[in-house]
Short mmCIF file of N, CA and C in Angstrom, two decimals:
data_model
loop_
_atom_site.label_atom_id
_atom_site.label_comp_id
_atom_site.label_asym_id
_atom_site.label_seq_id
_atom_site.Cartn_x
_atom_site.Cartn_y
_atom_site.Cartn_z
N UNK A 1 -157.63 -4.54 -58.91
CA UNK A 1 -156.34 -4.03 -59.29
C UNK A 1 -155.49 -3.84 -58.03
N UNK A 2 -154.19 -4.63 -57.99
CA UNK A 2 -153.46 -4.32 -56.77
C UNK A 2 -152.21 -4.06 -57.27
N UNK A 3 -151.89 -2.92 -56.17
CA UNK A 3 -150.73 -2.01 -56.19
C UNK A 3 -149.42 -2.90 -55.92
N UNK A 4 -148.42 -3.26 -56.50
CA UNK A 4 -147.44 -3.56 -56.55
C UNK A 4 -146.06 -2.98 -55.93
N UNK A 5 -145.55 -2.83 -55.07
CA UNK A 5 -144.48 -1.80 -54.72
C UNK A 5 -143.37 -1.91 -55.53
N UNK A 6 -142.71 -0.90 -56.01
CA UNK A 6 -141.32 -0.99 -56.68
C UNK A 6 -140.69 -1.82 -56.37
N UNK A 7 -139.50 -2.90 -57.35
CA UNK A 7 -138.34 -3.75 -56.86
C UNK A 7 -137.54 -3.45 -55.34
N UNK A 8 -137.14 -1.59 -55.74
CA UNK A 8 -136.34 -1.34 -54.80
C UNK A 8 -136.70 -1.28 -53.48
N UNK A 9 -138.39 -1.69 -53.25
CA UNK A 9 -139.34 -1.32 -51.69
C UNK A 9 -139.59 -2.74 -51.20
N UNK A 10 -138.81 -3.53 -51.92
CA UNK A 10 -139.24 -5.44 -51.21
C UNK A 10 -138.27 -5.05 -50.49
N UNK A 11 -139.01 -6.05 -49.63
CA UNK A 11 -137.88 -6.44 -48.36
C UNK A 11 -136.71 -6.70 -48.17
N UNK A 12 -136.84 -7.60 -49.58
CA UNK A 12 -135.21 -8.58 -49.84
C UNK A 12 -134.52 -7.41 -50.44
N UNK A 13 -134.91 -6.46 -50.78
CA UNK A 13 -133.97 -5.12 -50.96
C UNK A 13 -133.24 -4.26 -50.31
N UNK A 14 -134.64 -4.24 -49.01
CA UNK A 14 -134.22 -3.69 -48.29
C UNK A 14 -133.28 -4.21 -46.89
N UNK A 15 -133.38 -5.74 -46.89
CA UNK A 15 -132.17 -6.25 -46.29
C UNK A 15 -130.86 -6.27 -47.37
N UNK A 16 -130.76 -6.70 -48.63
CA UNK A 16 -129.52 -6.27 -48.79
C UNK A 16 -129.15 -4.89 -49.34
N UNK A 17 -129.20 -3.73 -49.07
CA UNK A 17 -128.75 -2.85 -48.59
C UNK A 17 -128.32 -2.38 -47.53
N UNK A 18 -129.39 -3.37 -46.87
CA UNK A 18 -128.74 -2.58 -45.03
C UNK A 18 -127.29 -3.65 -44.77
N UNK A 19 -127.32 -4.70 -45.03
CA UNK A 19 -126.30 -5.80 -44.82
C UNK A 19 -125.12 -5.07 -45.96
N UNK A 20 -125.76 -4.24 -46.84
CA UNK A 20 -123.97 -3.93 -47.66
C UNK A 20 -123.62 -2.65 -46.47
N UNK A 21 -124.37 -1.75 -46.59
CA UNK A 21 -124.43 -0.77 -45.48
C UNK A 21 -123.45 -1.17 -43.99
N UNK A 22 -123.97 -2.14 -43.52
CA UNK A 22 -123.39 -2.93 -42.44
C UNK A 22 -121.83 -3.49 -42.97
N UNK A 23 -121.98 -4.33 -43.69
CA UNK A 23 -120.48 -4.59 -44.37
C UNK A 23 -119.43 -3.45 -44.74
N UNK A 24 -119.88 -2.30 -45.26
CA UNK A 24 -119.47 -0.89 -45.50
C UNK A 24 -118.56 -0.52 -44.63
N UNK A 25 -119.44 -0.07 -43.95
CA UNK A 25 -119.15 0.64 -42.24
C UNK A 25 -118.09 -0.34 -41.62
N UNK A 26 -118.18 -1.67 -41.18
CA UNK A 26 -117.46 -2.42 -40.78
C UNK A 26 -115.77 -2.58 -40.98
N UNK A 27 -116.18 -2.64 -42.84
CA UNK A 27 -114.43 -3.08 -43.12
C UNK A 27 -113.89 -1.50 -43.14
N UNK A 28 -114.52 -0.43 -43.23
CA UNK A 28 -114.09 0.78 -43.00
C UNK A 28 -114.05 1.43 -41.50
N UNK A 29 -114.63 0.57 -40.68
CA UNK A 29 -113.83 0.74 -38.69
C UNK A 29 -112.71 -0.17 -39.29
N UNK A 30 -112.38 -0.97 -39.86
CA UNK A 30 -111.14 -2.13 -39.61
C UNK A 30 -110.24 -1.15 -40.10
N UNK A 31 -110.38 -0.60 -41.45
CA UNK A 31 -109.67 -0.08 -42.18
C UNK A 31 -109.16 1.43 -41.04
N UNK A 32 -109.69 2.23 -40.52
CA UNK A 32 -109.82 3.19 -39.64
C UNK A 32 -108.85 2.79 -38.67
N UNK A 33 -109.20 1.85 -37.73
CA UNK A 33 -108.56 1.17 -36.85
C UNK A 33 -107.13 0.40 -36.91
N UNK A 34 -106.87 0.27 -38.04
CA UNK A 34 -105.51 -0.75 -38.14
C UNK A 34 -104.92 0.66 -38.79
N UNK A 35 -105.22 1.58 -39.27
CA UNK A 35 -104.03 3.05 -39.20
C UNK A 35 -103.76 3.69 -38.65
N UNK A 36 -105.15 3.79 -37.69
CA UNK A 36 -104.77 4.81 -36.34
C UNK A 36 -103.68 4.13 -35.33
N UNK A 37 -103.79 2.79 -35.11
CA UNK A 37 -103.41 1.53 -34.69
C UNK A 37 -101.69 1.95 -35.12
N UNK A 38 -101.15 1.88 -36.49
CA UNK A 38 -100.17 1.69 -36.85
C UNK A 38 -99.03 3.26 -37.02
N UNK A 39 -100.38 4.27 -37.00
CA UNK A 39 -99.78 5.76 -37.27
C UNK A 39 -98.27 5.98 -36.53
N UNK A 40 -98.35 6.00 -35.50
CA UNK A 40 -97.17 6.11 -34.93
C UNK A 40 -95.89 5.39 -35.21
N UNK A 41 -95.98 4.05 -35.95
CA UNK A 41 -95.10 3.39 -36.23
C UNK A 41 -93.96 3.86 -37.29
N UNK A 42 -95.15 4.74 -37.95
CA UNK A 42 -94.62 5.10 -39.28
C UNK A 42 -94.58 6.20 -39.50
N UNK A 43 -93.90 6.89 -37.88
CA UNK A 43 -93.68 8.53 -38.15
C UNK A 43 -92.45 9.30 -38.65
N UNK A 44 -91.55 7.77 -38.78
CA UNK A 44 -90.31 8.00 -38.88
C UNK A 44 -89.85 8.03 -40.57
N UNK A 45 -90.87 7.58 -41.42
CA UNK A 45 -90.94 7.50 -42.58
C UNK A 45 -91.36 8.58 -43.45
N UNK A 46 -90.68 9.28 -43.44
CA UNK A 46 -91.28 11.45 -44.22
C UNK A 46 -90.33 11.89 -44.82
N UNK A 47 -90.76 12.48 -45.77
CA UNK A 47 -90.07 13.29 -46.71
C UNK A 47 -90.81 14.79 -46.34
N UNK A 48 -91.49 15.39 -46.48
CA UNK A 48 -92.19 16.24 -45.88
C UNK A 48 -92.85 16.05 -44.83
N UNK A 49 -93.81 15.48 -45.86
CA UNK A 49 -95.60 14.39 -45.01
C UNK A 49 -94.77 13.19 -44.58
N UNK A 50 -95.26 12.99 -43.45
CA UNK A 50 -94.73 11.34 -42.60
C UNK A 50 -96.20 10.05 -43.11
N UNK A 51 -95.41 8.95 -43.47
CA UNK A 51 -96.33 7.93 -43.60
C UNK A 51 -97.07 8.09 -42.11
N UNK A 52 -97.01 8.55 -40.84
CA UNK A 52 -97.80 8.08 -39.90
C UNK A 52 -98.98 9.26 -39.75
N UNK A 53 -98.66 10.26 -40.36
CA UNK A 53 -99.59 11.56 -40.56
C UNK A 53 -100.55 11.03 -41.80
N UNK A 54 -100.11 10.47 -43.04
CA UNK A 54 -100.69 9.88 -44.02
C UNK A 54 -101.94 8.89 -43.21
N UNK A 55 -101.25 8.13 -42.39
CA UNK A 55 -102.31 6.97 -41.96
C UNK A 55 -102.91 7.33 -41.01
N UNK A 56 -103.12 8.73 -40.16
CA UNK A 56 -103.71 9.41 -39.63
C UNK A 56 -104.70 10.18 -40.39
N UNK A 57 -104.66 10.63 -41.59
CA UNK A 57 -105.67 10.97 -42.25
C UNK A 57 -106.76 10.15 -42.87
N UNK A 58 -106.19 8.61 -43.05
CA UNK A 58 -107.19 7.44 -43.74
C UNK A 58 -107.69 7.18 -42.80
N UNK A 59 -107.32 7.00 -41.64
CA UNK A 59 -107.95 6.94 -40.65
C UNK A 59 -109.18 7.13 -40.36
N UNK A 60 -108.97 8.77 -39.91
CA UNK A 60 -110.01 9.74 -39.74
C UNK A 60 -111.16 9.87 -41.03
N UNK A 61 -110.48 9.62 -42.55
CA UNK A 61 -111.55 9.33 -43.62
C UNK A 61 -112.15 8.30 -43.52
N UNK A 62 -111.42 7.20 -43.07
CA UNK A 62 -112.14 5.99 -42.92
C UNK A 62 -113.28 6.11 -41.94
N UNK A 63 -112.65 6.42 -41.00
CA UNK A 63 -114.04 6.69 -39.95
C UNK A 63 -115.14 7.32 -40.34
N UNK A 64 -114.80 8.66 -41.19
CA UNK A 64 -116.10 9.58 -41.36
C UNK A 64 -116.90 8.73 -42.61
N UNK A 65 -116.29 7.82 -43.26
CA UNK A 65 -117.42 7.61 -43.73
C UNK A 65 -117.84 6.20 -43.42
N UNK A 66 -117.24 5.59 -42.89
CA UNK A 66 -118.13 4.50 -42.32
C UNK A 66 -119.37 5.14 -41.26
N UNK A 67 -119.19 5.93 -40.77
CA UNK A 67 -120.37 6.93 -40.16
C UNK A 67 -121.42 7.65 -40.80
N UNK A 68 -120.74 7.91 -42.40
CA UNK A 68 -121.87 8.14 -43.14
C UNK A 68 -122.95 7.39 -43.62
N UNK A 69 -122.15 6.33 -44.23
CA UNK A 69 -122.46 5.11 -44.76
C UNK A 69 -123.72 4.80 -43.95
N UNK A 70 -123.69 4.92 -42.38
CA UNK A 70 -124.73 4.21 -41.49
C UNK A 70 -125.40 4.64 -41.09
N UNK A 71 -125.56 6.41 -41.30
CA UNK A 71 -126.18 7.23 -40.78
C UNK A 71 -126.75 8.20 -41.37
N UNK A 72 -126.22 8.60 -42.60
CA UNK A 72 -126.49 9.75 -44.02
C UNK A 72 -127.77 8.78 -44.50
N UNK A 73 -126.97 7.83 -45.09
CA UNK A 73 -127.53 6.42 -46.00
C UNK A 73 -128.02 7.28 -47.23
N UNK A 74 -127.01 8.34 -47.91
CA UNK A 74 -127.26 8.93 -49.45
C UNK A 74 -126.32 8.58 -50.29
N UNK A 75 -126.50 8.72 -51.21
CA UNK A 75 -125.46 8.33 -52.81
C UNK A 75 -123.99 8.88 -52.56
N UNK A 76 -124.25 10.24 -51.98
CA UNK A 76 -123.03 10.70 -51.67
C UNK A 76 -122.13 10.18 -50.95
N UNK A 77 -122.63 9.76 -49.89
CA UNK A 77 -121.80 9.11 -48.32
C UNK A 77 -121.45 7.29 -49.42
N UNK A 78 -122.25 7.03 -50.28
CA UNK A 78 -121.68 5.65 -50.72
C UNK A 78 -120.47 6.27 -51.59
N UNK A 79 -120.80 6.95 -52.03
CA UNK A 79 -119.35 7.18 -53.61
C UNK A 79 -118.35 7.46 -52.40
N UNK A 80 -118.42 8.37 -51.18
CA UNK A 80 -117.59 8.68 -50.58
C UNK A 80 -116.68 7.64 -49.65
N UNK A 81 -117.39 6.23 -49.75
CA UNK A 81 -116.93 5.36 -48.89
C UNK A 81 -116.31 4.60 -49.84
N UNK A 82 -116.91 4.59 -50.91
CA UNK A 82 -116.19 3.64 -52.17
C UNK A 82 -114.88 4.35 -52.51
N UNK A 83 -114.67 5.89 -52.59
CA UNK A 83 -113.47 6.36 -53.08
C UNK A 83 -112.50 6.53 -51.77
N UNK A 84 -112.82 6.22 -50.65
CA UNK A 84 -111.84 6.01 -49.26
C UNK A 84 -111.46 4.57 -49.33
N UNK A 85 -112.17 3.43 -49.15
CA UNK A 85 -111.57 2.46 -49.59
C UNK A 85 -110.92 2.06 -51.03
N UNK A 86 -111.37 2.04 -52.08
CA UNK A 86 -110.66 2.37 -53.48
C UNK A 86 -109.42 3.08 -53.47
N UNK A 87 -109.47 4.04 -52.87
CA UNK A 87 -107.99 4.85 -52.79
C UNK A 87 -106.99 4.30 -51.88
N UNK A 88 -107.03 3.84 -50.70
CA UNK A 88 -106.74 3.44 -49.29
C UNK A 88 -105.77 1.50 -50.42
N UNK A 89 -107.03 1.19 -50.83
CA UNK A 89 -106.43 -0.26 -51.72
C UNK A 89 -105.66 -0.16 -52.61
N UNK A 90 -106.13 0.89 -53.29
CA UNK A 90 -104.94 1.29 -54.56
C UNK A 90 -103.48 1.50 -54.04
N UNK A 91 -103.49 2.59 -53.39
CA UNK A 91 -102.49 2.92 -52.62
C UNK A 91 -101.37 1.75 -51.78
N UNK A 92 -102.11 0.48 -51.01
CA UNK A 92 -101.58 -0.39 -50.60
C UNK A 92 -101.04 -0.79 -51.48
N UNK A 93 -101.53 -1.79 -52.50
CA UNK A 93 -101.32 -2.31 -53.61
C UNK A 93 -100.32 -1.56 -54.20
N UNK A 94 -100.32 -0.27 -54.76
CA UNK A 94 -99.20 0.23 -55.37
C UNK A 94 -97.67 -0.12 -54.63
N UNK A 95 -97.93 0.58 -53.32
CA UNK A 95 -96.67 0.18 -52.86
C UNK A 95 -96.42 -1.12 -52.26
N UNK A 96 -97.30 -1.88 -52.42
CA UNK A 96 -96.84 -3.64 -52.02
C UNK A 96 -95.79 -3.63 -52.86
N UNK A 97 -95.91 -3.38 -54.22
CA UNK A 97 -95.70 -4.13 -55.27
C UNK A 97 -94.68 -3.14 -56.20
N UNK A 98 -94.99 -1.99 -56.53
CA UNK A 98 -93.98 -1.35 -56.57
C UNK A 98 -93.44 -0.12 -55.75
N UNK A 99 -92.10 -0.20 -56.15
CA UNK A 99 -90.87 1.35 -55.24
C UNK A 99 -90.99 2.57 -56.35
N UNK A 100 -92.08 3.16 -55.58
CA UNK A 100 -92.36 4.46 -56.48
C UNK A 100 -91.40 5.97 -56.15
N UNK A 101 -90.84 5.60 -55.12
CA UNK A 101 -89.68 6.41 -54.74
C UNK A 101 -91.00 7.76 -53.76
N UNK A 102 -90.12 8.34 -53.77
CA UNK A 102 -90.75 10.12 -52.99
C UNK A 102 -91.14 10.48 -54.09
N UNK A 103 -92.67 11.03 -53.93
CA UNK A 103 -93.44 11.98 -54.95
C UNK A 103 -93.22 13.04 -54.10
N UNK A 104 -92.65 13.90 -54.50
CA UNK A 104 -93.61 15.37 -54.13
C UNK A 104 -93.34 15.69 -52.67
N UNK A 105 -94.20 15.24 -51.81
CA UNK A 105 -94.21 15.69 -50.16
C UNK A 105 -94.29 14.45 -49.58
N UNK A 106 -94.73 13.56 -50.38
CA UNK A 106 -94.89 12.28 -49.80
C UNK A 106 -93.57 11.26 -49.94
N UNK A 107 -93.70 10.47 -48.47
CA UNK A 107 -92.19 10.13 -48.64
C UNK A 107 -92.24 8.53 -49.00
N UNK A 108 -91.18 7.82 -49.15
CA UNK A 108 -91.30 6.56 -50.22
C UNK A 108 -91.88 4.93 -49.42
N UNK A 109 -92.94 5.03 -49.79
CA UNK A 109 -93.76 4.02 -48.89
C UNK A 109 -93.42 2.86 -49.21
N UNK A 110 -92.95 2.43 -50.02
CA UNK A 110 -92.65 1.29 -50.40
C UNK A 110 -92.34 -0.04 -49.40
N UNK A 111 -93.13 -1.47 -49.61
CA UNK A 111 -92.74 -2.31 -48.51
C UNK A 111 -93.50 -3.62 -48.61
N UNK A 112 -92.47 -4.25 -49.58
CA UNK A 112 -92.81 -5.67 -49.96
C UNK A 112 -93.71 -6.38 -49.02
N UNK A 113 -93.69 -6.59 -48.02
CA UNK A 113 -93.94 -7.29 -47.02
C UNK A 113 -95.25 -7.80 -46.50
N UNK A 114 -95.98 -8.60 -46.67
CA UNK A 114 -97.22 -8.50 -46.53
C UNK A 114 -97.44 -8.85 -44.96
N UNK A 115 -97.68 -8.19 -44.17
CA UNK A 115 -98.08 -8.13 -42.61
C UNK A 115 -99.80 -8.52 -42.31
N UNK A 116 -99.66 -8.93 -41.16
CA UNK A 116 -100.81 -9.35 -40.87
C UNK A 116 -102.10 -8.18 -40.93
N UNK A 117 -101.28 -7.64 -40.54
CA UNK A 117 -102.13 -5.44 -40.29
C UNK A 117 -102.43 -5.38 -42.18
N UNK A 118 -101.58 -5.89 -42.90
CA UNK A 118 -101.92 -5.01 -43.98
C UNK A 118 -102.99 -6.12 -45.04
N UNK A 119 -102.64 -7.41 -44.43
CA UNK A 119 -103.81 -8.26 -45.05
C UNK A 119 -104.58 -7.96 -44.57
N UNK A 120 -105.52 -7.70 -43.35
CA UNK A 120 -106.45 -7.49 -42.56
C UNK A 120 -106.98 -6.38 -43.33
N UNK A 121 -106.62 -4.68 -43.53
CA UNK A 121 -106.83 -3.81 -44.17
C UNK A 121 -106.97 -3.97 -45.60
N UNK A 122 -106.52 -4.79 -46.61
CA UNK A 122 -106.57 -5.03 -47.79
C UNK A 122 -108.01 -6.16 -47.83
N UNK A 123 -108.32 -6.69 -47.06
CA UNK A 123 -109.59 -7.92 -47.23
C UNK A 123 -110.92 -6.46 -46.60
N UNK A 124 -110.27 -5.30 -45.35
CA UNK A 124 -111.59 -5.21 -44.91
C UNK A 124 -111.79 -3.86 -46.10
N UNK A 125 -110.20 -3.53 -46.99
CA UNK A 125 -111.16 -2.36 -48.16
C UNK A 125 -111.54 -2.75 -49.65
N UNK A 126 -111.48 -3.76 -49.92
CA UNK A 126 -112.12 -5.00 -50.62
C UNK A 126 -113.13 -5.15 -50.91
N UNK A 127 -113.64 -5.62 -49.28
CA UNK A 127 -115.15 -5.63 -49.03
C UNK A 127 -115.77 -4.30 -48.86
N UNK A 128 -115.60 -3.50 -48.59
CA UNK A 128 -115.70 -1.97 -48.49
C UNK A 128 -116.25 -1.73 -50.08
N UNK A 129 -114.90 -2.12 -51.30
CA UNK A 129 -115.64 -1.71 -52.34
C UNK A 129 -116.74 -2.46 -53.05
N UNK A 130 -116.79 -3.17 -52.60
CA UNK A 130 -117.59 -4.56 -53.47
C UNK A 130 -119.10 -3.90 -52.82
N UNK A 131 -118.98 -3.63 -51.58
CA UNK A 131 -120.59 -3.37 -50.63
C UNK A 131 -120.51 -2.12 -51.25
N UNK A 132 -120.19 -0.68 -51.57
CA UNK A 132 -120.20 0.12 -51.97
C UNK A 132 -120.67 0.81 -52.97
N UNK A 133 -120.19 -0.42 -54.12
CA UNK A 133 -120.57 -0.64 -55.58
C UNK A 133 -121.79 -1.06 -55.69
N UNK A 134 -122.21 -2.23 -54.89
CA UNK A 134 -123.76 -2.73 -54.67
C UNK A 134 -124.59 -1.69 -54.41
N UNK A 135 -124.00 -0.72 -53.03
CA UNK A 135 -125.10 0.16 -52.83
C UNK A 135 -125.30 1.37 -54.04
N UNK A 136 -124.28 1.48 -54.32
CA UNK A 136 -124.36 2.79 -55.62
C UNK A 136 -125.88 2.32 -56.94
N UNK A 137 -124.93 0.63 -57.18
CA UNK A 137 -125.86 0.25 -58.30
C UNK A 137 -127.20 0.16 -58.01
N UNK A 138 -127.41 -0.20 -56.92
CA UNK A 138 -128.79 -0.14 -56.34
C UNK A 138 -129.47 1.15 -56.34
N UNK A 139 -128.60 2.08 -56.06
CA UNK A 139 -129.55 3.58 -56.13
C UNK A 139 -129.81 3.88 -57.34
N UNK A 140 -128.82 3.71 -58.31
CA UNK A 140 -129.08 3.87 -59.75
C UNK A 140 -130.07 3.67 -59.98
N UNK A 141 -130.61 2.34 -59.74
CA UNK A 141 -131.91 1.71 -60.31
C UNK A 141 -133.00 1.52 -59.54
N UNK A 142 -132.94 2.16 -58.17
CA UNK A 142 -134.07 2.54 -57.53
C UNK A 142 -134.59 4.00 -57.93
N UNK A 143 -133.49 4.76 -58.44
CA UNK A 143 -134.13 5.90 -58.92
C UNK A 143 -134.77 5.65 -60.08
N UNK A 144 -134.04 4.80 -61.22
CA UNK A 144 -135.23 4.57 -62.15
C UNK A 144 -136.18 3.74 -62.43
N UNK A 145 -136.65 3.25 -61.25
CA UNK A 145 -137.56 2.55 -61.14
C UNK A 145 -138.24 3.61 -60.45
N UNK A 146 -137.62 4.47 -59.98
CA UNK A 146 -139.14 5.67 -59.05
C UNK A 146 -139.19 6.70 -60.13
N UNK A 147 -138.44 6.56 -61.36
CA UNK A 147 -139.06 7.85 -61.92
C UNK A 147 -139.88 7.05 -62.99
N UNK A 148 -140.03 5.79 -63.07
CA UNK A 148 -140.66 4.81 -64.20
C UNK A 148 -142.50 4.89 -63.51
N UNK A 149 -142.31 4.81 -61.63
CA UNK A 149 -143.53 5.15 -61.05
C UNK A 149 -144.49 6.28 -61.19
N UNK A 150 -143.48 7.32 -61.25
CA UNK A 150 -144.08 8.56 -60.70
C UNK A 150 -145.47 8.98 -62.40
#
């Protein structure tokens, strides 16, 4: 009788996790980097909150969890990297495409224009969610495959 290890304990598992992990972290330094990069540009754009304070905070989210992502390596730090990029894309996307005017404190981001900075950030939080989603679904079903063991 030989012991079999769970799906989620092969190898080929455990490289693609670490490669979404790796992909994760990555398009979320790009994503990090092309706001901190641009913050200042866009300090002049505020209604309260300045778009360059805005992209100073994705920033700094972006960073913390591409750091989680590579270093936590828990369910939490993935949902948390999936809803920084997810939000970060939504957000682009909204105002690519439409003039939502000033909400609130936030001032009117709006800006047809597709720039090289903002394709770059839209491909690296993309991939951000796609690796994100992999790693989530994967825990799903490594947990029930370890409680199918136990």
């Amino acid at each position: 009788m030989s012991f079999e290890p769970p799906p989620s304990a092969r190898p080929e598992h455990r490289l693609l996790r670490g490669a979404a992990r790796v992909l994760a972290a990555a398009g979320l330094a790009v994503d990090a980097y092309v706001h901190a990069h641009l913050a200042d540009r866009y300090d002049a754009v505020k209604d309260t909150i300045s778009q360059g304070t805005l992209f100073r905070i994705e920033a700094a989210l972006a960073a913390l969890a591409a750091l989680l992502v590579l270093v936590w390596r828990r369910r939490p730090a993935d949902a948390f990297a999936w809803l920084v990029a997810a939000g970060g894309l939504a957000a682009l996307l909204l105002y690519q495409y439409v003039d939502v005017g000033a909400i609130g404190p936030l001032p009117n981001m709006y800006e047809p224009v597709w720039s090289g900075d903002k394709k770059l950030t839209a491909v690296a939080q993309a991939v951000t969610v796609v690796c994100a989603t992999l790693l989530l679904v994967l825990s799903l079903g490594r947990r029930r495959r370890r409680r199918r063991f136990e």
